[in-house]
Amino acid sequence: QVQLVESGGGSVQTGGSLRLSCVASGRIFTLNTMGWYRQAPGEQRELVASITSDGSTIYVDSVKGRFTISRDNPKNTVYLQMNSLEPEDTAVYYCALSVQLTTRTYWGQGTQFTVSS
């Protein structure tokens, strides 16, 4: 079983920066996609950013140019660097890992992130 543990949640002022981290442990496959989802109150969960094992990235339009996703494969860790933060970024952020060529997806517990004006 794969376990994902997020860290870095909290609060920051508008325009500030913060980095989220997620460490995966357990039975990790070489070919996988790791990413971050978020869910704001009253909203559906949405994909924020994802990154494949070879570094290919995808971002939701609202965070392009502000957020950067990266990963450290030997450490099985994915990061989300968030800059120029806005109140609209406030949400619970979830780390996820999908094993490529399969339908298996694993989720972290989620971490609350709040941007205050």
XYZ file of N, CA and C in Angstrom:
351
model
N 0.828 -1.180 0.000
C 0.000 0.000 0.000
C 0.878 1.250 0.000
N 0.470 2.246 -0.768
C 1.182 3.514 -0.841
C 0.566 4.492 0.147
N 1.417 5.161 0.909
C 0.972 6.196 1.829
C 1.567 7.534 1.419
N 0.755 8.581 1.492
C 1.179 9.926 1.133
C 0.972 10.842 2.324
N 2.002 11.601 2.674
C 1.935 12.515 3.800
C 2.283 13.918 3.331
N 1.331 14.846 3.467
C 1.542 16.227 3.073
C 2.043 17.054 4.250
N 2.757 18.113 3.934
C 3.199 19.065 4.939
C 3.326 20.435 4.285
N 3.300 21.472 5.106
C 3.455 22.823 4.601
C 2.192 23.653 4.609
N 1.086 23.087 5.033
C -0.150 23.839 5.108
C -0.094 24.893 6.201
N -0.993 25.850 6.105
C -1.031 26.929 7.078
C -1.697 28.145 6.482
N -1.196 29.303 6.825
C -1.765 30.549 6.322
C -0.663 31.501 5.890
N -1.002 32.360 4.948
C -0.059 33.338 4.430
C -0.845 34.532 3.917
N -0.219 35.686 3.883
C -0.880 36.881 3.378
C -0.888 36.913 1.858
N -1.831 37.663 1.317
C -1.921 37.823 -0.130
C -0.595 38.314 -0.696
N -0.146 37.672 -1.773
C 1.112 38.035 -2.395
C 2.306 37.273 -1.866
N 2.105 36.508 -0.820
C 3.182 35.751 -0.224
C 3.457 34.448 -0.940
N 4.380 33.678 -0.393
C 4.784 32.404 -0.980
C 4.818 31.317 0.073
N 4.626 30.093 -0.383
C 4.669 28.941 0.503
C 4.945 27.698 -0.341
N 5.562 26.705 0.267
C 5.827 25.457 -0.434
C 5.188 24.287 0.296
N 4.457 23.473 -0.448
C 3.875 22.253 0.074
C 4.749 21.069 -0.323
N 4.821 20.085 0.554
C 5.599 18.885 0.283
C 4.745 17.655 0.503
N 5.043 16.611 -0.231
C 4.341 15.344 -0.081
C 5.344 14.216 -0.257
N 5.422 13.348 0.735
C 6.334 12.216 0.698
C 5.540 10.928 0.553
N 5.901 10.126 -0.428
C 5.249 8.846 -0.656
C 6.096 7.712 -0.091
N 5.440 6.743 0.502
C 6.134 5.582 1.036
C 5.322 4.332 0.726
N 5.984 3.191 0.809
C 5.324 1.936 0.508
C 5.795 1.375 -0.819
N 4.870 0.738 -1.526
C 5.207 0.109 -2.792
C 5.100 1.132 -3.919
N 6.214 1.794 -4.199
C 6.259 2.846 -5.209
C 6.746 2.281 -6.534
N 6.009 2.553 -7.592
C 6.403 2.143 -8.935
C 7.195 3.259 -9.602
N 8.110 2.870 -10.484
C 8.969 3.832 -11.156
C 8.174 4.812 -12.014
N 7.229 4.304 -12.775
C 6.426 5.138 -13.660
C 5.155 5.577 -12.939
N 5.132 6.828 -12.547
C 3.960 7.341 -11.856
C 3.826 8.838 -12.075
N 2.642 9.329 -11.827
C 2.365 10.753 -11.870
C 1.962 11.202 -10.470
N 2.591 12.249 -9.989
C 2.233 12.814 -8.699
C 1.681 14.214 -8.922
N 0.745 14.596 -8.079
C 0.146 15.898 -8.271
C -0.558 16.419 -7.045
N -1.100 17.615 -7.202
C -1.819 18.287 -6.138
C -3.216 18.657 -6.609
N -4.189 18.347 -5.783
C -5.565 18.746 -5.994
C -5.959 19.688 -4.865
N -7.017 20.446 -5.072
C -7.516 21.295 -4.002
C -9.038 21.341 -4.039
N -9.610 21.590 -2.884
C -11.056 21.682 -2.757
C -11.407 22.834 -1.824
N -12.058 23.845 -2.373
C -12.506 24.989 -1.603
C -13.908 24.716 -1.073
N -14.328 25.423 -0.021
C -15.667 25.217 0.531
C -16.756 25.380 -0.523
N -17.634 24.392 -0.625
C -18.726 24.447 -1.576
C -18.343 24.179 -3.014
N -17.094 23.822 -3.249
C -16.613 23.578 -4.605
C -16.177 22.129 -4.774
N -16.069 21.710 -6.036
C -15.575 20.374 -6.332
C -14.053 20.350 -6.277
N -13.507 19.186 -6.020
C -12.066 19.039 -6.018
C -11.532 19.188 -7.440
N -10.443 19.938 -7.597
C -9.873 20.168 -8.908
C -8.377 19.898 -8.902
N -7.869 19.512 -10.049
C -6.436 19.311 -10.207
C -5.747 20.665 -10.284
N -4.720 20.854 -9.467
C -3.938 22.082 -9.483
C -2.726 21.920 -10.388
N -1.971 20.861 -10.173
C -0.774 20.598 -10.963
C -0.391 19.136 -10.833
N 0.270 18.621 -11.849
C 0.762 17.252 -11.811
C 2.103 17.178 -12.515
N 2.850 16.143 -12.197
C 4.162 15.954 -12.800
C 4.428 14.464 -12.938
N 4.904 14.053 -14.102
C 5.220 12.656 -14.345
C 6.608 12.336 -13.827
N 6.964 11.058 -13.871
C 8.263 10.633 -13.378
C 9.417 11.192 -14.205
N 9.152 11.584 -15.456
C 10.203 12.158 -16.289
C 10.132 13.684 -16.367
N 9.256 14.307 -15.568
C 9.246 15.750 -15.458
C 8.223 16.511 -16.270
N 7.338 15.840 -16.970
C 6.297 16.521 -17.732
C 5.234 17.063 -16.782
N 4.854 18.339 -16.952
C 3.953 18.988 -16.008
C 2.668 19.480 -16.654
N 1.631 19.584 -15.821
C 0.345 20.141 -16.211
C -0.122 21.062 -15.089
N -0.674 22.228 -15.454
C -1.183 23.172 -14.481
C -2.582 23.616 -14.857
N -3.406 23.863 -13.845
C -4.692 24.478 -14.098
C -4.435 25.937 -14.477
N -5.265 26.489 -15.353
C -5.021 27.826 -15.884
C -4.862 28.890 -14.798
N -5.609 28.787 -13.727
C -5.611 29.819 -12.705
C -4.292 29.940 -11.933
N -3.419 28.945 -12.016
C -2.161 28.999 -11.271
C -0.941 29.073 -12.169
N -1.125 29.048 -13.467
C 0.011 29.108 -14.386
C 0.785 30.410 -14.196
N 2.099 30.278 -14.099
C 2.943 31.433 -13.879
C 3.144 31.770 -12.419
N 2.358 31.175 -11.528
C 2.473 31.436 -10.096
C 2.942 30.213 -9.314
N 2.475 29.035 -9.708
C 2.819 27.793 -9.010
C 3.813 26.991 -9.837
N 4.674 26.266 -9.154
C 5.617 25.378 -9.808
C 5.638 24.041 -9.088
N 5.416 22.974 -9.831
C 5.472 21.641 -9.253
C 6.808 20.997 -9.626
N 7.378 20.263 -8.695
C 8.642 19.581 -8.937
C 8.666 18.297 -8.126
N 9.639 17.446 -8.406
C 9.725 16.197 -7.665
C 11.166 15.751 -7.506
N 11.394 14.978 -6.461
C 12.688 14.389 -6.167
C 12.458 12.888 -6.159
N 12.780 12.234 -7.254
C 12.465 10.816 -7.396
C 13.136 9.909 -6.363
N 14.431 10.098 -6.070
C 15.043 9.227 -5.054
C 14.371 9.335 -3.692
N 13.792 10.499 -3.382
C 13.131 10.703 -2.100
C 11.626 10.457 -2.174
N 11.128 10.130 -3.356
C 9.687 9.921 -3.562
C 8.880 11.092 -3.025
N 9.323 12.284 -3.360
C 8.719 13.502 -2.842
C 8.318 14.437 -3.975
N 7.160 15.061 -3.823
C 6.699 16.062 -4.770
C 6.489 17.369 -4.018
N 6.793 18.484 -4.681
C 6.677 19.800 -4.077
C 5.759 20.679 -4.916
N 5.133 21.621 -4.245
C 4.356 22.635 -4.937
C 4.778 23.985 -4.380
N 5.540 24.731 -5.174
C 5.959 26.075 -4.800
C 4.884 27.047 -5.248
N 4.326 27.788 -4.307
C 3.221 28.686 -4.591
C 3.660 30.124 -4.344
N 3.625 30.942 -5.380
C 4.001 32.348 -5.308
C 2.821 33.235 -5.691
N 2.923 34.502 -5.333
C 1.874 35.480 -5.650
C 0.502 34.959 -5.257
N 0.394 34.498 -4.038
C -0.829 33.852 -3.576
C -1.999 34.822 -3.470
N -3.174 34.310 -3.762
C -4.414 35.075 -3.745
C -5.422 34.394 -2.826
N -6.400 35.150 -2.308
C -7.425 34.531 -1.452
C -8.138 33.368 -2.125
N -8.265 33.412 -3.437
C -8.924 32.342 -4.180
C -8.159 31.027 -4.127
N -6.909 31.069 -3.696
C -6.117 29.851 -3.561
C -6.439 29.097 -2.275
N -7.201 29.696 -1.390
C -7.566 29.059 -0.128
C -8.354 27.781 -0.380
N -7.895 26.687 0.214
C -8.544 25.393 0.016
C -7.827 24.339 0.840
N -8.397 23.148 0.852
C -7.694 21.985 1.354
C -6.949 21.389 0.175
N -5.662 21.201 0.322
C -4.835 20.667 -0.748
C -4.517 19.203 -0.490
N -4.698 18.387 -1.514
C -4.474 16.956 -1.415
C -3.370 16.521 -2.364
N -2.480 15.697 -1.863
C -1.453 15.080 -2.688
C -2.000 13.777 -3.259
N -1.637 13.466 -4.495
C -2.101 12.239 -5.127
C -0.988 11.610 -5.954
N -1.036 10.296 -6.070
C -0.098 9.543 -6.889
C -0.873 8.552 -7.734
N -0.631 8.579 -9.033
C -1.262 7.646 -9.955
C -0.194 6.789 -10.607
N -0.399 5.488 -10.581
C 0.538 4.561 -11.216
C 0.230 4.526 -12.706
N 1.209 4.845 -13.522
C 1.001 4.887 -14.961
C 0.710 3.501 -15.519
N -0.133 3.480 -16.536
C -0.583 2.263 -17.215
C -1.554 1.449 -16.354
N -2.025 2.008 -15.261
C -3.027 1.381 -14.412
C -4.070 2.425 -14.028
N -5.103 1.990 -13.305
C -6.128 2.901 -12.819
C -5.962 3.218 -11.338
N -4.863 2.812 -10.746
C -4.655 2.995 -9.315
C -4.224 4.421 -8.983
N -4.916 5.022 -8.022
C -4.597 6.351 -7.539
C -4.629 6.346 -6.016
N -3.647 6.965 -5.405
C -3.549 7.046 -3.960
C -3.617 8.502 -3.524
N -4.232 8.729 -2.364
C -4.478 10.080 -1.876
C -3.885 10.312 -0.497
N -3.429 11.531 -0.262
C -2.998 11.934 1.059
C -4.177 12.387 1.888
N -3.927 12.775 3.131
C -4.988 13.176 4.044
C -5.492 14.588 3.778
N -4.691 15.395 3.123
C -5.064 16.768 2.847
C -4.490 17.720 3.876
N -4.191 18.929 3.444
C -3.676 19.954 4.337
C -4.369 21.277 4.023
N -4.825 21.961 5.062
C -5.529 23.222 4.894
C -4.544 24.343 4.602
N -4.856 25.129 3.577
C -4.035 26.279 3.221
C -4.947 27.484 3.065
N -4.602 28.575 3.751
C -5.432 29.769 3.745
C -4.608 30.992 3.361
N -5.145 31.786 2.443
C -4.529 33.045 2.044
C -5.428 34.172 2.531
N -4.899 35.026 3.378
C -5.665 36.127 3.935
C -5.311 37.432 3.233
N -6.305 38.314 3.127
C -6.083 39.600 2.488
C -5.605 40.650 3.468
